[in-house]
Amino acid sequence: MTTGIVERIRTNRRELARLLTRIENGSASAEMAELYPHTGKAHIIGITGAPGTGKSSLVNALAQHYRQNNLTVGIVAVDPTSPFSGGAILGDRIRMRDRSGDSGVFIRSMATRGSLGGLARATSDVARALDAAGFDRVLIETVGAGQSEVDIARAAHTTLVVEAPGLGDDVQAIKAGILEIADILVVNKADRPGLEITLRALRAMLDLGHRAERIAQVKEMHHGQMMTVPAVSKAVPDENTAWQPPIAQTVSTEPRGIEELAGHIAAHRDYLQRTGLLVERERARIQNEILERVRDEVLSRLLSRIDEAQWRDLIARVQSRTLDPAGAAAVLLE
Amino acid sequence: MTTGIVERIRTNRRELARLLTRIENGSASAEMAELYPHTGKAHIIGITGAPGTGKSSLVNALAQHYRQNNLTVGIVAVDPTSPFSGGAILGDRIRMRDRSGDSGVFIRSMATRGSLGGLARATSDVARALDAAGFDRVLIETVGAGQSEVDIARAAHTTLVVEAPGLGDDVQAIKAGILEIADILVVNKADRPGLEITLRALRAMLDLGHRAERIAQVKEMHHGQMMTVPAVSKAVPDENTAWQPPIAQTVSTEPRGIEELAGHIAAHRDYLQRTGLLVERERARIQNEILERVRDEVLSRLLSRIDEAQWRDLIARVQSRTLDPAGAAAVLLE
C-alpha cells in the first residue's frame, strides 16, 4: 500500500515542495482532492502593502514570534508584479538564511506573469496544502496595490495591510483601495519620521472607509455577476459588534511591537469565530471557487469544439468591422 | 427618423457623457454594436506608473501638446485601486480647470471596486466610444503596479510607463513586472535629484527585461489557457527591426520634453503600422474579447439554471469537507 499524500507531506519536506510545484503547474488535482478533508485547521494570514514598507521583514519577525510560541509556520511569498522569480527568489534566500535549520518553518515563493487568475488559484491551493501539512499559521505575503492582493487576500482569514511613514505624498491613492480588505493596519518602520502624519492619515481613511464600503456594496449589487447566484444567507454583524481595524505600530527590524500585532491577529480570529463570520466567509469563498472552476471548465470545453475556419472568419469580420465582438460571441454561443 | 448614436456623440458632449455612463452600467450593448464600425481611427495611448510619478500632470501636458497641433483628445482616467470615485474625481476637477472651455478635450474618470474584469471591459469600451466620437488621440491613465494596468493597457496601442527619480529603493520590484508592457519609458520630474540613478536602473532593467520576456513566453505556453485556442498566425518582427523602448525625460509641470515624448509616441505608431503589428495586436485583442464574452455569457446562463437546493447542498458538503471544490464543480457540470 502506498502512503497517502497527507502523511507524506507531513513527514517529508521534499514531498511537500514537490506537491507545491505540481500545484503551480496545475497538475495536482488528485492530490488536492485527497488532502482537502485535512484542511481548515490553520489560521491563514495575508500580509500586503506597497514596496518599501518592510513587509518581508515583518513576516520574518511574525514567523519568529510564532516559532517562539511553538507554533509551526508556512510562508507563501507572492509577487504578482514580477514577470518571473527574480525578486521573489532573492527575498526567499535572504529569509531562508535567517531561519535555516528550523523545520517548523517552511517558505515558498511564487511569482508569475501570465494569468493572475492562475496565480490566485495556485496561491490558495498552496495555502491549503500547507494547512493540510499541519502548519498552525500560514502567512501569505504579497506586494501591494491593485486587484491582485484583493484576489489573493480572499484566501486569508485575516488580512494585514502594511504601511510605513514617509513613503511620499500620494500613497493615499493606494490606501483608499486597499483599506477595505484590511482587518488590521500595520505601520511598520514606526521609528521613522512622519509617523504621526501616517497615523493621522490612516485614522481619517478608516472613518472615510466605513462610509465608502456601504456605497461600494450598493455598487456591487448592480455590477457583480456573482449576484445572480442563488443567495446564501449572510450573517452581517451589526454596528456595535463590527470589527474596527486596529492600527498596530511595529519596527520589524528590532523587532518591536510584534507581540501586540500577534495579539490583534488572535483577537481577529476570535472575532471571526464568535460572530460566525469564519464559517460565512468560508462559505462565500467556496461558492466563488466552485463557480470559477465551472466557468473555466465550460470555457475550455467550448474552445475545444470551436471550428478553426469559423474562428478565423469571425475574427476577420470583427477586424473589418462588419461585426462587433459581442456579435461574434453570440455566433459562437448559438 | 432618429439620429444614430455616432452622430449624436460627435455633436453633443452630453450625449457622449450619457453613453459612457451606460457603458459603466453595462447597459450600452446596442450602442456599442452600432458605433463599432466607426472605430479604429484613434491612436489609443496608455499611461501608467506608480503614485508620485506625476502621471496626471504628464497626461495634462501631453493633451495640451496635441491640442496645439489641432488634434482632439479624449482622456480616460482609471483608478483601479480606488473603491469609488474619490481620488479620480478630484484629479478630474483639477485637470478640468486647466482645460475648461476647450471642446477638443473630453475627460472621463472611472473608478470601481467590484470586479476588475468589469473595469477593464468598461475602460476598453469607453476608449472605443471616444474613438467613434472622433477623438484623434485617446489617453488612458491608470495608477501603477499590478495586473490591473496590464489588463487595461491591453486596450492601448502604445503604452507609456512613467517613473520618477527618488521614489525609494525598491521601486525596482514594480518596474520588473511593469516593464514588459512598456513601449516607451518616461522619467518624469527629470529635474529632481537621483535622475542618473533612475536612468541607470531603467537601462539595466531593459537589458534584463529582454531576457526575461523570452523566459516568460515559454512559461505562458504551459500555463496560459488561451493557448488552447486555434492559433492565429503571429508576425513577430526579428531582432533587428524589434522595437527598443526609448527612455524619455520630461518635467511635465514646466512642461519640458513633451514634444520629444510625442515624437516617440508617433514613432511607435509608425513602427506598429510598418511591421503589421497594429493589425496583429488588434487581432489578438479581438480574440481575447470574444472569448471573455463567451465565457461570461456561458457562466451566467449556467447560473440561471442551477437549482438552489442543489447549490446549498454542494456548498454544505464542501464546507464539511466531504467533497472538494473541484468535485463540486464536476457535479454541476454533469
XYZ file of C-alpha atoms in Angstrom:
668
model
C 0.000 0.000 0.000
C 1.308 3.460 -0.858
C 1.328 6.155 1.782
C -1.287 8.906 1.371
C -0.308 12.389 0.286
C -1.141 13.956 3.675
C 1.159 11.593 5.532
C 3.916 12.191 3.016
C 3.812 15.997 3.067
C 3.631 16.000 6.866
C 6.744 13.931 7.283
C 8.832 14.891 4.297
C 9.566 18.495 3.323
C 10.760 17.459 -0.116
C 7.445 15.765 -0.826
C 5.723 18.971 0.233
C 7.929 21.060 -2.057
C 7.200 18.694 -4.938
C 3.474 18.916 -4.331
C 3.637 22.721 -4.371
C 5.441 22.574 -7.718
C 2.697 20.352 -9.091
C 0.114 22.836 -7.793
C 1.915 25.641 -9.627
C 1.946 23.532 -12.780
C -1.746 22.812 -12.417
C -1.211 19.059 -12.200
C -2.171 18.318 -8.593
C -5.943 17.922 -8.754
C -5.923 14.351 -7.445
C -3.713 15.321 -4.511
C -5.810 18.404 -3.742
C -8.949 16.266 -3.565
C -7.168 13.808 -1.271
C -5.852 16.400 1.142
C -8.962 18.581 1.209
C -10.598 16.746 4.165
C -7.496 17.595 6.228
C -7.742 21.355 5.701
C -9.463 24.017 7.779
C -7.196 23.988 10.826
C -4.555 26.631 10.046
C -5.071 30.336 10.598
C -4.339 31.860 7.198
C -2.969 35.382 7.424
C -2.487 37.681 4.432
C 0.135 40.417 4.588
C 0.091 43.068 1.883
C 1.437 46.570 1.362
C 3.380 48.769 -1.027
C 7.074 48.216 -1.767
C 9.241 49.908 0.842
C 7.004 49.176 3.818
C 9.177 46.331 5.038
C 6.581 43.577 4.625
C 9.113 40.801 4.241
C 10.959 41.685 7.392
C 7.631 41.954 9.217
C 6.646 38.486 8.014
C 10.033 37.320 9.224
C 9.511 38.799 12.687
C 5.982 37.435 12.924
C 7.160 33.952 11.984
C 9.873 34.121 14.646
C 7.297 35.175 17.222
C 5.079 32.207 16.371
C 8.032 29.841 16.493
C 8.923 31.083 19.961
C 5.383 30.103 20.940
C 5.873 26.626 19.476
C 3.586 27.206 16.529
C 4.667 25.992 13.096
C 4.594 28.478 10.239
C 4.178 28.118 6.478
C 5.033 31.192 4.409
C 3.894 31.869 0.850
C 5.622 34.908 -0.671
C 3.720 36.012 -3.759
C 4.908 38.651 -6.180
C 2.243 39.256 -8.814
C 4.162 42.192 -10.278
C 7.225 40.134 -11.077
C 7.288 38.524 -14.513
C 9.308 35.689 -13.152
C 11.080 34.850 -9.980
C 13.900 37.404 -9.670
C 12.711 39.449 -6.706
C 10.831 36.697 -5.005
C 13.744 34.288 -5.121
C 16.103 36.887 -3.744
C 13.782 37.659 -0.844
C 13.368 33.975 -0.285
C 17.076 33.398 0.122
C 17.520 36.295 2.475
C 14.769 34.983 4.687
C 15.918 31.398 4.396
C 19.263 32.378 5.857
C 17.531 33.718 8.978
C 15.642 30.546 9.697
C 17.761 27.786 8.266
C 17.699 24.572 10.225
C 14.250 25.202 11.676
C 11.877 22.535 10.384
C 8.934 24.383 11.945
C 9.086 26.989 9.186
C 8.512 26.316 5.518
C 8.874 29.053 2.897
C 7.657 29.066 -0.653
C 7.929 31.941 -3.081
C 5.636 32.257 -6.051
C 5.808 34.625 -8.967
C 4.289 34.580 -12.363
C 3.412 36.610 -15.332
C 0.587 35.223 -17.397
C -2.844 34.945 -15.899
C -3.322 36.428 -12.479
C -6.351 34.222 -12.030
C -3.984 31.267 -12.208
C -1.724 32.803 -9.582
C -4.594 33.482 -7.175
C -5.847 29.929 -7.572
C -2.382 28.440 -7.104
C -1.730 30.620 -4.049
C -4.968 29.487 -2.484
C -4.128 25.842 -3.195
C -0.596 26.229 -1.825
C -2.024 27.714 1.388
C -4.434 24.791 1.555
C -1.597 22.290 1.128
C 0.375 23.954 3.932
C -2.769 23.785 6.070
C -3.136 20.055 5.377
C 0.589 19.589 6.040
C -0.142 20.687 9.596
C 1.218 24.229 9.799
C -0.532 26.211 12.529
C -0.137 29.583 10.837
C 0.090 30.197 7.108
C 1.367 33.641 6.122
C 0.663 34.833 2.578
C 2.810 37.827 1.679
C 2.001 39.880 -1.433
C 3.285 43.088 -2.980
C 0.747 45.866 -2.529
C -1.857 47.757 -4.534
C -4.287 46.549 -7.129
C -6.707 43.770 -7.688
C -4.023 41.114 -7.269
C -3.935 41.467 -3.483
C -7.664 41.615 -3.237
C -7.860 38.295 -5.058
C -5.062 36.730 -3.078
C -6.323 38.124 0.220
C -9.577 36.263 -0.368
C -7.727 33.105 0.609
C -6.836 34.608 4.013
C -8.874 34.687 7.214
C -7.130 37.798 8.476
C -5.533 40.411 6.249
C -2.819 42.838 7.367
C -2.175 45.954 5.307
C 1.295 47.313 5.963
C 2.186 50.994 5.649
C 5.298 52.964 6.532
C 5.888 56.636 7.311
C 7.248 58.970 4.666
C 6.585 56.974 1.514
C 5.504 60.046 -0.453
C 2.508 62.287 -0.522
C 0.094 60.324 -2.640
C 0.340 56.887 -1.105
C -3.205 57.767 -0.105
C -4.270 56.685 -3.562
C -3.178 53.155 -2.736
C -4.603 53.144 0.739
C -8.089 54.077 -0.382
C -8.412 50.934 -2.440
C -6.640 48.575 -0.142
C -8.179 49.652 3.141
C -11.341 47.745 2.523
C -9.502 44.446 2.670
C -7.611 45.364 5.871
C -8.575 43.606 9.064
C -5.511 45.050 10.760
C -3.421 48.046 9.721
C 0.273 47.936 10.496
C 2.519 50.970 10.452
C 5.917 49.360 10.148
C 9.189 51.321 10.428
C 7.383 53.181 13.197
C 10.696 54.677 14.362
C 10.889 56.803 11.222
C 9.967 60.475 10.927
C 6.450 61.163 9.754
C 4.822 58.508 11.959
C 2.187 60.917 13.282
C 1.213 62.062 9.777
C 0.783 58.470 8.616
C -1.259 57.554 11.691
C -3.499 60.574 11.242
C -3.994 59.792 7.549
C -4.869 56.179 8.333
C -7.371 57.158 11.009
C -9.031 59.595 8.624
C -9.087 56.898 5.947
C -10.682 54.428 8.341
C -13.513 56.884 9.010
C -13.946 57.510 5.296
C -13.641 53.822 4.530
C -16.646 52.928 6.611
C -18.784 55.193 4.521
C -17.147 54.107 1.272
C -17.784 50.464 1.990
C -21.510 50.950 2.093
C -21.502 52.803 -1.223
C -19.277 50.173 -2.788
C -21.600 47.397 -1.642
C -24.547 49.051 -3.332
C -22.487 49.433 -6.492
C -21.535 45.790 -6.464
C -25.184 44.793 -6.308
C -25.514 46.271 -9.770
C -22.235 45.231 -11.355
C -21.227 41.988 -9.715
C -22.027 38.907 -11.697
C -21.941 36.823 -8.532
C -25.200 38.430 -7.503
C -27.081 36.235 -9.946
C -26.153 33.216 -7.831
C -28.883 31.859 -5.563
C -28.235 33.842 -2.416
C -26.625 32.210 0.585
C -27.769 33.774 3.861
C -25.312 36.336 5.127
C -24.709 36.931 8.809
C -23.631 40.565 8.952
C -22.724 41.641 12.469
C -24.393 44.898 13.480
C -22.598 48.200 14.026
C -21.896 47.559 17.713
C -20.156 44.253 17.290
C -18.492 45.032 13.935
C -14.713 44.705 13.763
C -12.854 48.009 13.854
C -9.462 47.532 12.192
C -6.825 48.376 14.808
C -3.650 50.223 13.823
C -0.542 48.373 15.053
C 2.877 50.008 15.188
C 5.930 47.888 14.558
C 9.657 48.103 13.927
C 10.206 44.703 12.397
C 13.991 45.002 12.237
C 14.446 45.299 16.027
C 11.801 43.694 16.362
C 9.307 45.845 18.267
C 5.505 45.663 18.518
C 5.315 42.129 17.103
C 3.713 40.603 20.184
C 0.977 43.263 20.168
C 0.446 42.626 16.468
C 0.132 38.892 17.078
C -2.418 39.775 19.777
C -4.511 41.717 17.255
C -4.319 38.789 14.839
C -5.509 36.361 17.512
C -8.298 38.767 18.501
C -9.466 38.946 14.902
C -9.562 35.184 14.687
C -11.645 35.087 17.880
C -13.959 37.720 16.448
C -14.481 35.687 13.263
C -15.311 32.604 15.283
C -17.571 34.346 17.798
C -19.680 36.091 15.158
C -19.938 33.120 12.829
C -18.108 35.100 10.158
C -15.395 32.453 9.864
C -17.971 29.987 8.593
C -19.796 32.600 6.490
C -16.659 33.790 4.769
C -15.554 30.277 4.050
C -18.923 29.621 2.507
C -18.573 32.659 0.247
C -15.061 31.557 -0.692
C -16.209 28.057 -1.548
C -19.074 29.442 -3.610
C -16.707 31.633 -5.641
C -14.222 28.850 -6.126
C -16.815 26.391 -7.417
C -18.158 28.971 -9.862
C -14.686 29.851 -11.103
C -13.899 26.214 -11.682
C -17.156 25.646 -13.523
C -16.549 28.708 -15.688
C -13.002 27.688 -16.587
C -14.064 24.165 -17.422
C -17.019 25.289 -19.534
C -14.771 27.649 -21.455
C -12.134 25.054 -22.139
C -14.757 22.559 -23.332
C -16.229 25.199 -25.598
C -12.829 26.123 -27.007
C -12.062 22.541 -27.877
C -15.224 22.469 -30.014
C -14.642 25.678 -31.966
C -14.029 25.096 -35.651
C -10.819 26.783 -36.731
C -12.158 28.074 -40.057
C -15.190 29.580 -38.348
C -12.983 31.138 -35.690
C -10.712 32.802 -38.261
C -13.723 34.032 -40.188
C -15.295 35.598 -37.083
C -12.097 37.415 -36.169
C -11.713 38.689 -39.721
C -15.264 40.045 -39.681
C -14.721 41.816 -36.360
C -11.424 43.200 -37.614
C -13.058 44.538 -40.785
C -15.762 45.982 -38.509
C -18.684 44.251 -40.185
C -19.385 42.523 -36.845
C -18.736 43.665 -33.285
C -17.097 41.443 -30.621
C -20.374 40.879 -28.772
C -21.954 39.775 -32.048
C -19.126 37.326 -32.639
C -19.609 35.906 -29.149
C -23.312 35.457 -29.897
C -22.486 33.480 -33.064
C -20.249 31.128 -31.071
C -22.897 30.675 -28.416
C -25.582 29.597 -30.871
C -36.093 59.036 -38.129
C -33.953 59.191 -35.022
C -30.341 60.276 -35.288
C -27.766 57.489 -34.928
C -25.611 57.223 -31.803
C -22.394 58.126 -33.651
C -23.830 61.370 -34.952
C -25.180 62.219 -31.520
C -21.969 61.625 -29.563
C -19.973 63.533 -32.180
C -22.096 66.630 -31.925
C -23.248 66.601 -28.325
C -20.899 66.163 -25.356
C -23.772 65.433 -23.004
C -24.911 62.546 -25.182
C -21.351 61.241 -25.076
C -21.227 61.523 -21.286
C -24.554 59.702 -21.023
C -23.319 56.905 -23.272
C -20.204 56.479 -21.125
C -22.410 56.175 -18.048
C -24.449 53.477 -19.772
C -21.201 51.693 -20.659
C -20.162 51.772 -16.992
C -23.565 50.386 -16.024
C -23.248 47.630 -18.597
C -26.368 48.742 -20.472
C -24.928 50.014 -23.756
C -24.596 46.854 -25.843
C -26.896 48.094 -28.624
C -24.996 51.379 -28.884
C -21.624 49.608 -28.832
C -22.694 47.409 -31.751
C -23.902 50.484 -33.647
C -20.742 52.511 -33.160
C -18.286 49.664 -33.662
C -17.973 50.159 -37.457
C -16.800 53.730 -36.738
C -13.897 52.717 -34.507
C -10.275 52.029 -35.370
C -9.158 55.569 -36.196
C -7.871 56.954 -32.891
C -4.407 56.296 -31.542
C -5.038 54.839 -28.094
C -2.249 55.587 -25.644
C -1.987 54.034 -22.178
C -0.120 55.901 -19.425
C 0.680 54.025 -16.253
C 3.066 54.350 -13.320
C 3.277 54.327 -9.550
C 1.703 57.059 -7.425
C 4.048 60.034 -7.102
C 5.423 59.901 -10.630
C 3.247 62.791 -11.817
C 1.248 60.797 -14.377
C -1.769 63.097 -14.285
C 0.250 66.208 -14.927
C 2.072 64.398 -17.738
C -1.244 63.429 -19.322
C -2.247 67.058 -18.962
C 0.882 68.299 -20.734
C 0.562 65.694 -23.476
C -3.069 66.657 -24.109
C -2.074 70.319 -24.361
C 0.644 69.437 -26.833
C -1.838 67.563 -29.030
C -4.330 70.422 -28.844
C -1.658 72.857 -30.007
C -1.282 70.597 -33.024
C -5.030 70.698 -33.672
C -5.624 67.112 -32.605
C -8.639 66.317 -30.411
C -8.017 64.364 -27.231
C -10.180 62.036 -25.148
C -8.871 61.170 -21.678
C -9.921 58.204 -19.551
C -8.525 58.388 -16.014
C -8.831 54.967 -14.378
C -8.110 54.255 -10.748
C -8.459 50.527 -10.116
C -7.184 50.905 -6.549
C -9.913 53.297 -5.542
C -13.071 51.715 -4.147
C -15.143 54.542 -5.514
C -14.546 57.837 -7.141
C -12.792 59.995 -4.510
C -9.300 60.340 -5.949
C -10.311 60.072 -9.550
C -12.956 62.752 -9.265
C -10.556 65.077 -7.511
C -7.935 64.665 -10.218
C -10.646 65.156 -12.776
C -11.620 68.512 -11.390
C -8.069 69.734 -11.144
C -7.486 68.856 -14.758
C -10.838 70.167 -15.881
C -9.927 73.574 -14.572
C -6.863 73.651 -16.827
C -8.743 72.935 -19.998
C -12.201 74.321 -19.421
C -13.856 75.790 -22.456
C -11.903 73.625 -24.890
C -14.324 71.331 -26.687
C -11.410 69.468 -28.284
C -10.700 67.733 -24.965
C -13.051 65.364 -23.188
C -12.195 63.861 -19.804
C -13.795 60.921 -18.076
C -12.708 59.413 -14.790
C -13.517 55.844 -13.863
C -13.113 54.057 -10.582
C -14.610 50.947 -9.165
C -14.290 48.315 -6.614
C -16.008 45.085 -7.502
C -14.769 43.087 -10.419
C -11.642 44.331 -12.137
C -12.661 42.379 -15.208
C -15.671 44.661 -15.419
C -13.477 47.746 -15.137
C -11.098 46.606 -17.857
C -14.004 45.849 -20.176
C -15.691 49.185 -19.435
C -12.416 51.075 -19.952
C -11.908 49.407 -23.290
C -15.480 50.240 -24.333
C -15.136 53.849 -23.167
C -11.956 54.195 -25.246
C -13.831 52.720 -28.198
C -16.690 55.187 -27.759
C -14.244 58.105 -27.682
C -12.661 56.674 -30.832
C -16.058 56.542 -32.574
C -16.820 60.043 -31.294
C -13.928 61.215 -33.446
C -11.127 61.965 -30.972
C -7.728 61.691 -32.649
C -5.890 60.618 -29.515
C -7.330 58.684 -26.584
C -5.225 58.720 -23.425
C -5.924 56.043 -20.810
C -4.320 56.906 -17.486
C -4.067 54.254 -14.755
C -2.441 54.028 -11.342
C 0.592 51.769 -11.488
C 1.632 48.258 -10.496
C -0.216 45.028 -10.721
C -2.346 43.106 -13.127
C -4.887 45.920 -13.396
C -2.672 48.021 -15.670
C -1.677 45.048 -17.708
C -5.344 44.345 -18.372
C -6.183 47.954 -19.057
C -3.068 48.518 -21.150
C -4.280 45.778 -23.474
C -6.759 48.293 -24.853
C -3.911 50.664 -25.833
C -1.795 50.688 -28.981
C 1.116 52.362 -27.229
C 1.828 52.116 -23.521
C 3.900 54.617 -21.550
C 5.306 53.584 -18.179
C 6.096 56.622 -16.047
C 8.827 56.649 -13.409
C 10.328 59.422 -11.301
C 13.687 59.830 -9.563
C 13.984 59.177 -5.846
C 10.826 57.218 -5.175
C 12.521 54.795 -2.815
C 14.924 51.935 -3.104
C 12.674 49.070 -4.001
C 10.546 50.590 -6.739
C 12.515 48.076 -8.776
C 10.035 45.448 -7.657
C 7.325 47.302 -9.546
C 9.419 48.015 -12.567
C 10.291 44.391 -13.167
C 6.665 43.489 -13.652
C 5.526 46.542 -15.495
C 8.428 46.910 -17.894
C 7.133 44.221 -20.163
C 4.104 46.312 -21.060
C 6.168 49.486 -21.709
C 6.537 50.672 -25.289
C 8.025 53.912 -24.022
C 9.572 54.643 -20.635
C 9.166 58.140 -19.260
C 11.242 59.538 -16.432
C 9.079 62.422 -15.299
C 10.205 65.012 -12.722
C 13.556 64.754 -14.512
C 14.753 67.909 -12.734
C 14.870 66.061 -9.418
C 17.960 64.625 -7.768
C 18.604 60.972 -8.467
C 17.848 61.197 -12.187
C 21.053 59.391 -13.171
C 20.402 56.528 -10.762
C 16.886 56.060 -12.129
C 18.105 56.165 -15.725
C 20.828 53.650 -14.994
C 18.367 51.338 -13.226
C 15.922 51.552 -16.123
C 18.625 50.803 -18.688
C 19.746 47.789 -16.682
C 16.130 46.651 -16.366
C 15.601 46.988 -20.111
C 18.549 44.672 -20.733
C 17.262 42.199 -18.197
C 13.725 42.556 -19.495
C 14.662 41.324 -22.933
C 15.895 38.116 -21.469
C 13.001 37.810 -19.032
C 10.458 38.196 -21.795
C 11.656 35.115 -23.549
C 11.523 33.038 -20.376
C 8.061 34.375 -19.568
C 6.821 33.453 -23.021
C 7.927 29.879 -22.587
C 6.200 29.785 -19.203
C 2.984 31.079 -20.676
C 2.975 28.315 -23.241
C 2.485 25.906 -20.376
C 0.122 27.872 -18.158
C -1.950 30.060 -20.449
C -5.394 28.731 -21.172
C -5.571 30.890 -24.274
C -3.082 28.545 -25.868
C -5.846 26.003 -26.411
C -7.460 28.389 -28.898
C -6.894 27.595 -32.575
C -3.713 29.555 -33.236
C -3.814 32.791 -35.187
C -0.615 33.425 -37.140
C 1.741 35.784 -35.358
C 4.007 38.197 -37.172
C 6.936 38.611 -34.812
C 9.464 41.130 -36.085
C 13.022 39.864 -35.937
C 15.736 41.156 -33.616
C 16.928 43.869 -35.995
C 13.575 45.511 -36.514
C 12.190 44.933 -32.987
C 11.083 47.998 -31.040
C 13.521 49.102 -28.363
C 11.595 51.067 -25.713
C 13.149 54.563 -25.614
C 13.559 56.384 -22.308
C 12.057 59.881 -22.479
C 12.830 62.551 -19.889
C 10.113 65.044 -19.006
C 9.253 67.747 -16.497
C 5.507 67.852 -17.026
C 4.928 70.860 -14.775
C 7.058 73.237 -16.877
C 6.411 71.458 -19.350
C 9.683 70.138 -20.755
C 10.405 67.155 -23.038
C 6.763 66.728 -24.090
C 7.402 67.292 -27.780
C 10.144 64.648 -27.786
C 7.797 62.285 -25.962
C 5.060 62.891 -28.535
C 7.695 62.135 -31.182
C 8.416 58.748 -29.572
C 4.681 58.010 -29.436
C 4.286 58.830 -33.133
C 7.343 56.727 -33.970
C 5.853 53.770 -32.096
C 2.614 54.113 -34.027
C 4.605 54.145 -37.285
C 6.500 51.076 -36.137
C 3.271 49.192 -35.394
C 1.896 50.052 -38.817
C 5.097 49.296 -40.729
C 5.596 45.878 -39.166
C 1.960 44.826 -39.351
C 1.867 44.612 -35.558
C -1.015 47.070 -35.352
C -3.222 44.602 -37.182
C -1.775 41.575 -35.355
C -2.293 43.071 -31.921
C -5.811 44.099 -32.752
C -6.496 40.550 -33.849
C -5.202 39.194 -30.529
C -7.299 41.743 -28.653
C -10.427 40.811 -30.576
C -9.760 37.137 -29.964
C -9.463 37.680 -26.208
C -12.521 39.856 -26.072
C -14.726 37.361 -27.910
C -13.586 34.560 -25.607
C -14.176 36.633 -22.487
C -17.662 37.499 -23.649
C -18.438 33.875 -24.448
C -17.163 32.768 -21.053
C -19.173 35.374 -19.140
C -22.317 34.544 -21.065
C -21.903 30.797 -20.601
C -21.434 31.284 -16.878
C -24.458 33.486 -16.480
C -26.637 31.022 -18.424
C -25.346 28.203 -16.268
C -26.025 30.122 -13.074
C -29.586 30.795 -14.068
C -30.138 27.042 -14.365
C -28.637 25.991 -11.044
C -31.162 24.581 -8.627
C -30.997 26.416 -5.328
C -31.384 23.341 -3.133
C -28.649 21.516 -5.014
C -26.399 24.571 -4.769
C -26.830 24.835 -0.996
C -26.212 21.130 -0.613
C -22.994 21.263 -2.635
C -21.634 24.156 -0.600
C -22.515 22.392 2.643
C -20.675 19.255 1.515
C -17.571 21.244 0.577
C -17.732 23.108 3.860
C -17.962 19.863 5.832
C -15.038 18.633 3.712
C -16.771 15.551 2.362
C -16.325 16.989 -1.145
C -13.640 19.269 -2.537
C -14.403 22.378 -4.651
C -13.254 20.724 -7.880
C -15.572 17.804 -7.145
C -18.484 20.185 -6.610
C -17.723 21.876 -9.932
C -17.762 18.457 -11.599
C -21.215 17.724 -10.165
C -22.570 20.994 -11.582
C -21.022 20.303 -14.964
C -22.695 16.914 -15.322
